[in-house]
mmCIF file of C-alpha atoms and ligand atoms in Angstrom:
data_model
loop_
_atom_site.group_PDB
_atom_site.id
_atom_site.type_symbol
_atom_site.label_atom_id
_atom_site.label_comp_id
_atom_site.label_asym_id
_atom_site.label_seq_id
_atom_site.Cartn_x
_atom_site.Cartn_y
_atom_site.Cartn_z
ATOM 1 C CA UNK B 10 118.681 136.650 149.511
ATOM 2 C CA UNK B 11 116.007 136.706 146.864
ATOM 3 C CA UNK B 12 117.090 136.614 143.218
ATOM 4 C CA UNK B 13 115.382 136.465 139.839
ATOM 5 C CA UNK B 14 115.842 133.293 137.870
ATOM 6 C CA UNK B 15 115.444 134.177 134.205
ATOM 7 C CA UNK B 16 114.767 131.573 131.534
ATOM 8 C CA UNK B 17 114.940 132.223 127.840
ATOM 9 C CA UNK B 18 113.134 130.109 125.310
ATOM 10 C CA UNK B 19 114.269 129.803 121.784
ATOM 11 C CA UNK B 20 117.716 131.264 122.279
ATOM 12 C CA UNK B 21 118.628 128.199 124.281
ATOM 13 C CA UNK B 22 118.665 126.068 121.134
ATOM 14 C CA UNK B 23 120.617 128.203 118.686
ATOM 15 C CA UNK B 24 123.753 126.073 118.552
ATOM 16 C CA UNK B 25 126.954 128.084 118.230
ATOM 17 C CA UNK B 26 125.131 131.406 118.317
ATOM 18 C CA UNK B 27 123.716 130.630 121.708
ATOM 19 C CA UNK B 28 126.345 132.564 123.610
ATOM 20 C CA UNK B 29 125.784 135.602 121.403
ATOM 21 C CA UNK B 30 122.051 135.584 122.162
ATOM 22 C CA UNK B 31 122.614 134.998 125.873
ATOM 23 C CA UNK B 32 125.108 137.836 126.096
ATOM 24 C CA UNK B 33 122.718 140.155 124.283
ATOM 25 C CA UNK B 34 119.967 139.307 126.738
ATOM 26 C CA UNK B 35 122.272 139.861 129.721
ATOM 27 C CA UNK B 36 123.345 143.178 128.217
ATOM 28 C CA UNK B 37 119.713 144.259 127.793
ATOM 29 C CA UNK B 38 118.758 143.294 131.341
ATOM 30 C CA UNK B 39 121.903 144.976 132.662
ATOM 31 C CA UNK B 40 120.465 148.358 131.682
ATOM 32 C CA UNK B 41 118.277 148.240 134.766
ATOM 33 C CA UNK B 42 119.623 145.453 136.995
ATOM 34 C CA UNK B 43 122.694 143.419 137.785
ATOM 35 C CA UNK B 44 122.606 140.291 135.635
ATOM 36 C CA UNK B 45 124.924 137.310 135.241
ATOM 37 C CA UNK B 46 124.998 134.508 132.713
ATOM 38 C CA UNK B 47 124.813 131.028 134.250
ATOM 39 C CA UNK B 48 124.462 127.552 132.789
ATOM 40 C CA UNK B 49 121.133 127.656 130.950
ATOM 41 C CA UNK B 50 119.690 130.595 132.920
ATOM 42 C CA UNK B 51 120.407 134.165 133.909
ATOM 43 C CA UNK B 52 120.711 135.355 137.481
ATOM 44 C CA UNK B 53 119.357 138.834 138.155
ATOM 45 C CA UNK B 54 119.642 140.748 141.389
ATOM 46 C CA UNK B 55 116.205 141.218 142.927
ATOM 47 C CA UNK B 56 114.759 144.576 143.848
ATOM 48 C CA UNK B 57 111.217 145.697 144.370
ATOM 49 C CA UNK B 58 109.273 146.285 141.186
ATOM 50 C CA UNK B 59 111.738 144.478 138.944
ATOM 51 C CA UNK B 60 109.012 142.040 137.880
ATOM 52 C CA UNK B 61 107.344 144.738 135.768
ATOM 53 C CA UNK B 62 110.601 145.443 133.983
ATOM 54 C CA UNK B 63 111.550 141.838 133.291
ATOM 55 C CA UNK B 64 108.078 141.121 131.985
ATOM 56 C CA UNK B 65 108.788 143.537 129.128
ATOM 57 C CA UNK B 66 112.174 142.284 128.006
ATOM 58 C CA UNK B 67 112.048 140.416 124.678
ATOM 59 C CA UNK B 68 113.873 137.100 124.889
ATOM 60 C CA UNK B 69 112.656 136.152 128.358
ATOM 61 C CA UNK B 70 110.214 133.251 128.309
ATOM 62 C CA UNK B 71 109.524 133.172 132.034
ATOM 63 C CA UNK B 72 111.214 134.011 135.296
ATOM 64 C CA UNK B 73 110.949 133.127 138.944
ATOM 65 C CA UNK B 74 111.642 135.131 142.061
ATOM 66 C CA UNK B 75 113.199 132.952 144.730
ATOM 67 C CA UNK B 76 116.445 131.492 145.972
ATOM 68 C CA UNK B 77 119.680 129.942 144.828
ATOM 69 C CA UNK B 78 121.123 127.254 147.103
ATOM 70 C CA UNK B 79 123.873 124.703 147.205
ATOM 71 C CA UNK B 80 123.236 121.327 145.618
ATOM 72 C CA UNK B 81 122.359 119.786 148.920
ATOM 73 C CA UNK B 82 119.014 118.414 150.008
ATOM 74 C CA UNK B 83 118.843 120.093 153.398
ATOM 75 C CA UNK B 84 119.777 123.469 151.899
ATOM 76 C CA UNK B 85 117.062 122.971 149.277
ATOM 77 C CA UNK B 86 114.556 122.066 152.002
ATOM 78 C CA UNK B 87 115.078 125.298 153.875
ATOM 79 C CA UNK B 88 114.869 127.286 150.620
ATOM 80 C CA UNK B 89 111.534 125.610 149.878
ATOM 81 C CA UNK B 90 110.204 126.600 153.303
ATOM 82 C CA UNK B 91 111.425 130.164 152.760
ATOM 83 C CA UNK B 92 109.829 130.326 149.307
ATOM 84 C CA UNK B 93 106.358 129.438 150.599
ATOM 85 C CA UNK B 94 103.911 132.336 150.939
ATOM 86 C CA UNK B 95 102.204 133.137 154.227
ATOM 87 C CA UNK B 96 98.727 132.004 153.333
ATOM 88 C CA UNK B 97 97.923 128.822 151.483
ATOM 89 C CA UNK B 98 96.152 125.547 152.115
ATOM 90 C CA UNK B 99 97.427 123.264 149.378
ATOM 91 C CA UNK B 100 100.713 123.027 147.530
ATOM 92 C CA UNK B 101 102.755 121.079 145.043
ATOM 93 C CA UNK B 102 106.484 120.695 144.437
ATOM 94 C CA UNK B 103 107.571 120.649 140.813
ATOM 95 C CA UNK B 104 111.169 119.605 140.280
ATOM 96 C CA UNK B 105 113.189 119.579 137.099
ATOM 97 C CA UNK B 106 116.591 117.992 137.189
ATOM 98 C CA UNK B 107 119.075 119.106 134.559
ATOM 99 C CA UNK B 108 121.954 117.736 136.572
ATOM 100 C CA UNK B 109 121.679 113.971 136.212
ATOM 101 C CA UNK B 110 124.458 113.448 138.758
ATOM 102 C CA UNK B 111 122.218 114.544 141.595
ATOM 103 C CA UNK B 112 121.521 111.392 143.668
ATOM 104 C CA UNK B 113 117.701 111.644 143.674
ATOM 105 C CA UNK B 114 115.521 111.856 140.573
ATOM 106 C CA UNK B 115 112.816 114.499 140.262
ATOM 107 C CA UNK B 116 109.976 112.302 141.516
ATOM 108 C CA UNK B 117 111.994 111.370 144.573
ATOM 109 C CA UNK B 118 112.880 115.004 145.190
ATOM 110 C CA UNK B 119 109.205 116.032 144.938
ATOM 111 C CA UNK B 120 108.263 113.389 147.499
ATOM 112 C CA UNK B 121 111.072 114.228 149.857
ATOM 113 C CA UNK B 122 110.463 117.985 149.808
ATOM 114 C CA UNK B 123 106.682 117.542 149.912
ATOM 115 C CA UNK B 124 106.840 115.493 153.071
ATOM 116 C CA UNK B 125 109.098 118.108 154.696
ATOM 117 C CA UNK B 126 106.574 120.843 153.920
ATOM 118 C CA UNK B 127 103.673 118.735 155.245
ATOM 119 C CA UNK B 128 105.599 118.042 158.430
ATOM 120 C CA UNK B 129 106.607 121.678 159.002
ATOM 121 C CA UNK B 130 103.397 123.441 157.993
ATOM 122 C CA UNK B 131 100.602 120.899 158.271
ATOM 123 C CA UNK B 132 99.360 121.861 154.776
ATOM 124 C CA UNK B 133 98.150 119.421 152.140
ATOM 125 C CA UNK B 134 99.583 118.297 148.821
ATOM 126 C CA UNK B 135 97.328 118.880 145.824
ATOM 127 C CA UNK B 136 98.833 117.919 142.487
ATOM 128 C CA UNK B 137 95.821 118.985 140.399
ATOM 129 C CA UNK B 138 94.972 122.449 141.585
ATOM 130 C CA UNK B 139 97.342 123.661 144.302
ATOM 131 C CA UNK B 140 97.219 127.150 145.846
ATOM 132 C CA UNK B 141 101.012 127.277 145.534
ATOM 133 C CA UNK B 142 103.548 125.553 143.350
ATOM 134 C CA UNK B 143 107.160 125.530 144.437
ATOM 135 C CA UNK B 144 109.499 125.054 141.485
ATOM 136 C CA UNK B 145 112.804 123.383 142.178
ATOM 137 C CA UNK B 146 115.497 123.243 139.525
ATOM 138 C CA UNK B 147 118.523 121.071 140.041
ATOM 139 C CA UNK B 148 121.254 122.680 137.953
ATOM 140 C CA UNK B 149 124.964 122.027 137.424
ATOM 141 C CA UNK B 150 126.240 124.147 140.283
ATOM 142 C CA UNK B 151 123.190 125.348 142.167
ATOM 143 C CA UNK B 152 119.629 124.465 142.963
ATOM 144 C CA UNK B 153 116.981 127.103 142.275
ATOM 145 C CA UNK B 154 113.806 127.367 144.311
ATOM 146 C CA UNK B 155 110.855 129.695 143.729
ATOM 147 C CA UNK B 156 107.092 129.901 144.112
ATOM 148 C CA UNK B 157 106.661 133.209 142.305
ATOM 149 C CA UNK B 158 106.723 132.675 138.570
ATOM 150 C CA UNK B 159 105.983 135.185 135.818
ATOM 151 C CA UNK B 160 105.490 134.784 132.083
ATOM 152 C CA UNK B 161 107.701 136.907 129.845
ATOM 153 C CA UNK B 162 106.990 137.915 126.268
ATOM 154 C CA UNK B 163 109.287 135.332 124.685
ATOM 155 C CA UNK B 164 110.961 136.067 121.374
ATOM 156 C CA UNK B 165 114.590 137.104 121.006
ATOM 157 C CA UNK B 166 116.711 139.789 122.687
ATOM 158 C CA UNK B 167 116.478 143.229 121.077
ATOM 159 C CA UNK B 168 119.503 143.899 118.907
ATOM 160 C CA UNK B 169 120.236 140.259 118.146
ATOM 161 C CA UNK B 170 118.666 140.523 114.689
ATOM 162 C CA UNK B 171 119.977 143.986 113.751
ATOM 163 C CA UNK B 172 118.230 147.278 113.165
ATOM 164 C CA UNK B 173 115.007 148.162 111.344
ATOM 165 C CA UNK B 174 113.261 151.424 110.560
ATOM 166 C CA UNK B 175 109.623 151.251 111.625
ATOM 167 C CA UNK B 176 106.973 153.576 110.179
ATOM 168 C CA UNK B 177 104.715 154.640 113.014
ATOM 169 C CA UNK B 178 101.609 156.626 112.182
ATOM 170 C CA UNK B 179 99.823 157.222 115.445
ATOM 171 C CA UNK B 180 97.123 154.694 114.581
ATOM 172 C CA UNK B 181 96.574 151.410 116.379
ATOM 173 C CA UNK B 182 98.465 149.125 114.047
ATOM 174 C CA UNK B 183 101.960 150.443 113.532
ATOM 175 C CA UNK B 184 103.025 150.558 117.214
ATOM 176 C CA UNK B 185 101.997 146.904 117.491
ATOM 177 C CA UNK B 186 104.040 146.109 114.374
ATOM 178 C CA UNK B 187 107.047 147.845 115.974
ATOM 179 C CA UNK B 188 106.602 145.813 119.129
ATOM 180 C CA UNK B 189 106.509 142.563 117.138
ATOM 181 C CA UNK B 190 109.727 143.492 115.341
ATOM 182 C CA UNK B 191 111.372 144.111 118.728
ATOM 183 C CA UNK B 192 110.060 140.788 119.935
ATOM 184 C CA UNK B 193 111.928 139.113 117.086
ATOM 185 C CA UNK B 194 115.202 140.709 118.088
ATOM 186 C CA UNK B 195 115.147 143.864 115.960
ATOM 187 C CA UNK B 196 116.325 147.185 117.305
ATOM 188 C CA UNK B 197 113.628 149.562 116.124
ATOM 189 C CA UNK B 198 114.207 153.121 114.925
ATOM 190 C CA UNK B 199 110.818 154.855 114.835
ATOM 191 C CA UNK B 200 109.916 157.274 112.037
ATOM 192 C CA UNK B 201 106.863 159.504 111.924
ATOM 193 C CA UNK B 202 105.894 161.814 109.071
ATOM 194 C CA UNK B 203 103.807 164.831 109.928
ATOM 195 C CA UNK B 204 102.556 168.013 108.384
ATOM 196 C CA UNK B 205 103.999 170.930 110.295
ATOM 197 C CA UNK B 206 101.548 173.457 108.972
ATOM 198 C CA UNK B 207 98.522 171.401 109.924
ATOM 199 C CA UNK B 208 99.399 169.485 112.989
ATOM 200 C CA UNK B 209 98.980 170.635 116.481
ATOM 201 C CA UNK B 210 101.546 169.945 119.184
ATOM 202 C CA UNK B 211 99.109 167.220 120.249
ATOM 203 C CA UNK B 212 100.354 164.967 117.437
ATOM 204 C CA UNK B 213 103.916 165.377 118.565
ATOM 205 C CA UNK B 214 102.958 164.580 122.135
ATOM 206 C CA UNK B 215 101.079 161.519 121.004
ATOM 207 C CA UNK B 216 103.949 160.130 118.939
ATOM 208 C CA UNK B 217 106.342 160.820 121.804
ATOM 209 C CA UNK B 218 104.086 158.897 124.155
ATOM 210 C CA UNK B 219 103.938 155.959 121.768
ATOM 211 C CA UNK B 220 107.705 155.972 121.388
ATOM 212 C CA UNK B 221 108.131 156.092 125.167
ATOM 213 C CA UNK B 222 105.820 153.122 125.557
ATOM 214 C CA UNK B 223 107.782 151.187 122.938
ATOM 215 C CA UNK B 224 111.019 152.097 124.721
ATOM 216 C CA UNK B 225 109.751 150.196 127.752
ATOM 217 C CA UNK B 226 110.263 147.035 125.680
ATOM 218 C CA UNK B 227 113.346 148.005 123.729
ATOM 219 C CA UNK B 228 115.345 150.196 126.077
ATOM 220 C CA UNK B 229 116.720 153.342 124.464
ATOM 221 C CA UNK B 230 114.962 154.253 121.253
ATOM 222 C CA UNK B 231 115.532 156.776 118.477
ATOM 223 C CA UNK B 232 112.584 158.676 117.034
ATOM 224 C CA UNK B 233 112.728 160.601 113.752
ATOM 225 C CA UNK B 234 110.043 163.261 113.293
ATOM 226 C CA UNK B 235 110.042 164.135 109.595
ATOM 227 C CA UNK B 236 108.206 167.233 108.329
ATOM 228 C CA UNK B 237 106.291 166.031 105.295
ATOM 229 C CA UNK B 238 104.490 169.170 104.105
ATOM 230 C CA UNK B 239 106.803 170.189 101.258
ATOM 231 C CA UNK B 240 106.719 166.733 99.713
ATOM 232 C CA UNK B 241 103.014 166.563 100.322
ATOM 233 C CA UNK B 242 102.245 169.903 98.653
ATOM 234 C CA UNK B 243 104.181 168.821 95.604
ATOM 235 C CA UNK B 244 102.299 165.512 95.472
ATOM 236 C CA UNK B 245 99.012 167.351 95.761
ATOM 237 C CA UNK B 246 100.069 169.657 92.948
ATOM 238 C CA UNK B 247 101.012 166.883 90.567
ATOM 239 C CA UNK B 248 99.143 163.691 91.440
ATOM 240 C CA UNK B 249 95.390 163.164 91.010
ATOM 241 C CA UNK B 250 93.477 162.600 94.295
ATOM 242 C CA UNK B 251 92.739 158.951 93.563
ATOM 243 C CA UNK B 252 96.440 158.086 93.485
ATOM 244 C CA UNK B 253 97.760 160.344 96.227
ATOM 245 C CA UNK B 254 97.468 157.855 99.071
ATOM 246 C CA UNK B 255 99.697 155.340 97.306
ATOM 247 C CA UNK B 256 102.151 158.059 96.284
ATOM 248 C CA UNK B 257 102.362 159.380 99.879
ATOM 249 C CA UNK B 258 103.129 155.898 101.065
ATOM 250 C CA UNK B 259 105.786 155.350 98.400
ATOM 251 C CA UNK B 260 107.384 158.600 99.370
ATOM 252 C CA UNK B 261 107.440 157.593 103.043
ATOM 253 C CA UNK B 262 109.029 154.285 102.111
ATOM 254 C CA UNK B 263 111.761 156.080 100.136
ATOM 255 C CA UNK B 264 112.494 158.440 103.020
ATOM 256 C CA UNK B 265 112.560 155.495 105.413
ATOM 257 C CA UNK B 266 115.241 154.001 103.182
ATOM 258 C CA UNK B 267 117.303 157.191 103.470
ATOM 259 C CA UNK B 268 117.031 156.998 107.244
ATOM 260 C CA UNK B 269 117.885 153.294 107.186
ATOM 261 C CA UNK B 270 121.054 154.110 105.287
ATOM 262 C CA UNK B 271 122.089 156.642 107.949
ATOM 263 C CA UNK B 272 121.239 154.227 110.740
ATOM 264 C CA UNK B 273 122.648 151.060 109.223
ATOM 265 C CA UNK B 274 119.210 149.490 109.364
ATOM 266 C CA UNK B 275 118.472 146.458 107.243
ATOM 267 C CA UNK B 276 114.706 146.497 106.708
ATOM 268 C CA UNK B 277 111.603 148.685 106.846
ATOM 269 C CA UNK B 278 108.671 147.731 109.070
ATOM 270 C CA UNK B 279 105.079 148.901 108.549
ATOM 271 C CA UNK B 280 101.733 148.335 110.225
ATOM 272 C CA UNK B 281 100.130 147.156 107.002
ATOM 273 C CA UNK B 282 97.550 144.452 107.229
ATOM 274 C CA UNK B 283 96.175 142.783 104.077
ATOM 275 C CA UNK B 284 93.017 144.443 102.779
ATOM 276 C CA UNK B 285 92.269 146.416 105.941
ATOM 277 C CA UNK B 286 92.146 149.752 104.115
ATOM 278 C CA UNK B 287 92.265 150.795 100.472
ATOM 279 C CA UNK B 288 96.029 151.268 100.432
ATOM 280 C CA UNK B 289 96.522 147.701 101.597
ATOM 281 C CA UNK B 290 95.264 145.660 98.677
ATOM 282 C CA UNK B 291 97.946 143.341 97.365
ATOM 283 C CA UNK B 292 98.118 145.436 94.193
ATOM 284 C CA UNK B 293 98.778 148.603 96.155
ATOM 285 C CA UNK B 294 101.197 146.993 98.576
ATOM 286 C CA UNK B 295 103.204 145.830 95.572
ATOM 287 C CA UNK B 296 103.355 149.346 94.231
ATOM 288 C CA UNK B 297 104.192 150.856 97.628
ATOM 289 C CA UNK B 298 106.847 148.331 98.589
ATOM 290 C CA UNK B 299 108.552 148.471 95.206
ATOM 291 C CA UNK B 300 109.693 151.985 96.187
ATOM 292 C CA UNK B 301 111.969 150.356 98.760
ATOM 293 C CA UNK B 302 115.501 149.099 98.273
ATOM 294 C CA UNK B 303 115.357 147.264 101.558
ATOM 295 C CA UNK B 304 112.908 144.488 102.392
ATOM 296 C CA UNK B 305 109.623 145.810 103.752
ATOM 297 C CA UNK B 306 108.260 143.687 106.578
ATOM 298 C CA UNK B 307 104.659 143.978 107.747
ATOM 299 C CA UNK B 308 104.462 141.907 110.956
ATOM 300 C CA UNK B 309 100.662 142.240 111.139
ATOM 301 C CA UNK B 310 100.107 140.636 107.762
ATOM 302 C CA UNK B 311 97.755 137.918 108.923
ATOM 303 C CA UNK B 312 96.228 139.445 112.031
ATOM 304 C CA UNK B 313 92.528 140.272 112.361
ATOM 305 C CA UNK B 314 91.772 143.779 113.593
ATOM 306 C CA UNK B 315 90.497 142.354 116.911
ATOM 307 C CA UNK B 316 93.760 140.508 117.398
ATOM 308 C CA UNK B 317 95.729 143.695 116.747
ATOM 309 C CA UNK B 318 93.568 145.617 119.207
ATOM 310 C CA UNK B 319 93.912 143.032 121.925
ATOM 311 C CA UNK B 320 97.705 142.967 121.520
ATOM 312 C CA UNK B 321 97.754 146.786 121.511
ATOM 313 C CA UNK B 322 95.874 146.720 124.825
ATOM 314 C CA UNK B 323 98.237 144.145 126.248
ATOM 315 C CA UNK B 324 101.364 146.127 125.433
ATOM 316 C CA UNK B 325 99.825 149.425 126.482
ATOM 317 C CA UNK B 326 99.812 151.321 123.173
ATOM 318 C CA UNK B 327 96.054 151.140 122.586
ATOM 319 C CA UNK B 328 95.097 153.885 125.035
ATOM 320 C CA UNK B 329 97.587 156.221 123.379
ATOM 321 C CA UNK B 330 96.651 155.261 119.819
ATOM 322 C CA UNK B 331 92.968 156.063 120.266
ATOM 323 C CA UNK B 332 93.693 159.671 121.260
ATOM 324 C CA UNK B 333 92.396 161.837 118.416
ATOM 325 C CA UNK B 334 94.945 162.951 115.811
ATOM 326 C CA UNK B 335 95.269 164.063 112.205
ATOM 327 C CA UNK B 336 97.231 161.671 110.073
ATOM 328 C CA UNK B 337 99.009 163.537 107.312
ATOM 329 C CA UNK B 338 98.223 160.595 105.040
ATOM 330 C CA UNK B 339 94.526 161.330 105.067
ATOM 331 C CA UNK B 340 95.065 164.846 103.743
ATOM 332 C CA UNK B 341 93.713 165.687 100.286
ATOM 333 C CA UNK B 342 93.103 162.127 99.177
ATOM 334 C CA UNK B 343 90.100 160.785 97.286
ATOM 335 C CA UNK B 344 87.221 159.345 99.265
ATOM 336 C CA UNK B 345 87.594 156.188 97.227
ATOM 337 C CA UNK B 346 91.302 155.807 96.521
ATOM 338 C CA UNK B 347 92.600 153.627 93.735
ATOM 339 C CA UNK B 348 92.762 150.012 94.903
ATOM 340 C CA UNK B 349 94.757 148.759 91.894
ATOM 341 C CA UNK B 350 97.445 151.340 91.395
ATOM 342 C CA UNK B 351 99.497 151.145 88.224
ATOM 343 C CA UNK B 352 103.207 151.372 88.886
ATOM 344 C CA UNK B 353 104.288 152.743 85.495
ATOM 345 C CA UNK B 354 101.700 155.473 85.673
ATOM 346 C CA UNK B 355 102.785 156.482 89.151
ATOM 347 C CA UNK B 356 106.457 156.480 88.292
ATOM 348 C CA UNK B 357 105.735 159.092 85.649
ATOM 349 C CA UNK B 358 104.623 161.538 88.336
ATOM 350 C CA UNK B 359 107.395 160.940 90.768
ATOM 351 C CA UNK B 360 110.069 163.560 90.972
ATOM 352 C CA UNK B 361 110.284 164.163 94.651
ATOM 353 C CA UNK B 362 113.806 163.033 95.448
ATOM 354 C CA UNK B 363 115.238 166.434 96.332
ATOM 355 C CA UNK B 364 112.249 167.323 98.504
ATOM 356 C CA UNK B 365 112.441 163.979 100.238
ATOM 357 C CA UNK B 366 116.134 164.354 100.943
ATOM 358 C CA UNK B 367 115.531 167.827 102.376
ATOM 359 C CA UNK B 368 112.666 166.593 104.534
ATOM 360 C CA UNK B 369 114.854 163.885 106.057
ATOM 361 C CA UNK B 370 117.632 166.404 106.649
ATOM 362 C CA UNK B 371 115.217 168.772 108.377
ATOM 363 C CA UNK B 372 113.896 165.952 110.527
ATOM 364 C CA UNK B 373 114.200 166.088 114.276
ATOM 365 C CA UNK B 374 115.909 163.194 116.006
ATOM 366 C CA UNK B 375 114.706 162.486 119.522
ATOM 367 C CA UNK B 376 116.531 160.047 121.773
ATOM 368 C CA UNK B 377 114.243 158.334 124.219
ATOM 369 C CA UNK B 378 115.750 156.728 127.273
ATOM 370 C CA UNK B 379 113.809 153.988 128.957
HETATM 371 P P1 ATP Q 4 97.920 152.435 111.487
HETATM 372 O O1 ATP Q 4 96.889 151.950 112.443
HETATM 373 O O2 ATP Q 4 99.326 152.036 111.863
HETATM 374 O O3 ATP Q 4 97.807 153.901 111.164
HETATM 375 P P2 ATP Q 4 96.327 151.823 109.233
HETATM 376 O O4 ATP Q 4 95.681 150.482 109.189
HETATM 377 O O5 ATP Q 4 95.551 153.004 109.669
HETATM 378 O O6 ATP Q 4 97.641 151.674 110.121
HETATM 379 P P3 ATP Q 4 97.433 153.408 107.097
HETATM 380 O O7 ATP Q 4 97.096 154.607 107.871
HETATM 381 O O8 ATP Q 4 97.043 153.303 105.671
HETATM 382 O O9 ATP Q 4 96.903 152.064 107.757
HETATM 383 O O10 ATP Q 4 99.002 153.223 107.158
HETATM 384 C C1 ATP Q 4 99.618 152.040 106.827
HETATM 385 C C2 ATP Q 4 101.024 152.054 107.391
HETATM 386 O O11 ATP Q 4 101.779 153.106 106.804
HETATM 387 C C3 ATP Q 4 101.035 152.363 108.880
HETATM 388 O O12 ATP Q 4 100.813 151.210 109.638
HETATM 389 C C4 ATP Q 4 102.448 152.915 109.032
HETATM 390 O O13 ATP Q 4 103.391 151.866 109.087
HETATM 391 C C5 ATP Q 4 102.636 153.704 107.742
HETATM 392 N N1 ATP Q 4 102.244 155.123 107.925
HETATM 393 C C6 ATP Q 4 101.093 155.706 107.561
HETATM 394 N N2 ATP Q 4 101.076 157.014 107.902
HETATM 395 C C7 ATP Q 4 102.267 157.273 108.482
HETATM 396 C C8 ATP Q 4 102.891 158.459 109.042
HETATM 397 N N3 ATP Q 4 102.267 159.628 109.084
HETATM 398 N N4 ATP Q 4 104.128 158.332 109.555
HETATM 399 C C9 ATP Q 4 104.780 157.153 109.544
HETATM 400 N N5 ATP Q 4 104.249 156.027 109.018
HETATM 401 C C10 ATP Q 4 103.018 156.069 108.496
HETATM 402 MG MG1 MG Q 5 96.380 154.927 110.030
#
């Protein structure tokens, strides 16, 4: 019977917390497959198409699809023969031996199994550039054998770090930032601010699509759609155009904090990237982030735009992000916004608390199931 042999990276070395991380990962995989914690790996029941799912689970470094056998050389030999694909000319056996009590060492096992394959199939060993590699792992209780190996996304299991509220705009950057937070073990609650009077149902569809894509990595995901127009009209009434962008962003950060309080989230995540646009100068980021009680984390801090785009393509958000949309943030702002906002000056304008509270209360909460 084929099984999936799941290996985690970093969580293997977290001392006492290790079991907590492992259990979290098992729990996350269990949402779509039967999974069991073993010594140093996780066993997952195989079914067709599961590769695509496992490839998206944060915390998995790599996994194989193959067989579990007894710790016995002849059983391992037949598993190796079963694991070989139909068509190949050259092969290599790659053994790792965690169980030092096993009578042969890894080099000896490679030789032994290699000669069996040569004898049975007539194919050649090629250690440099083989058509097929058969991995053999000698564990405490079982041996694992597989020739199909897939890279995961690494990181830590979602939920192991706690919750964050992630501001998602519909642009390219913020969905990637949300993904990176998930990859580091955060459970992400997505928040989008929109202008009900201006925005077509297209915006809603777009944000839903982005949230659904992100749910492929996280599992279930909560999306808050917050109507921003009342706050926005008041900002437009009071704040000069040059400063509006920064004030919008401060307001969003404050509302994100209200949502974080409801959700028990411990930080705010944004798609900010140093100096990419006018609102992202260090001076402005200081002013924007100082509106937050919780830490504001921008995972894209040091990325180049090309790097963000290529990651967006890899995770599948890019195609959705480039669909046309109106960002409420770009409404009624100066062509050349202030790049060095003055906090004291801005604080004089700000009396939006009631409106912000109301906006959050009016918000729609959408539960997305992966
Ligand atoms: P993005 O590609 O994510 O839109 P950007 O480089 O275009 O980012 P801005 O549009 O200035 O930069 O937004 C900076 C960050 O502010 C976004 O990454 C997002 O985290 C947050 N943000 C902006 N607009 C919204 C919105 N309407 N709803 C929720 N968050 C928003
Ligand atoms: Mg944007």
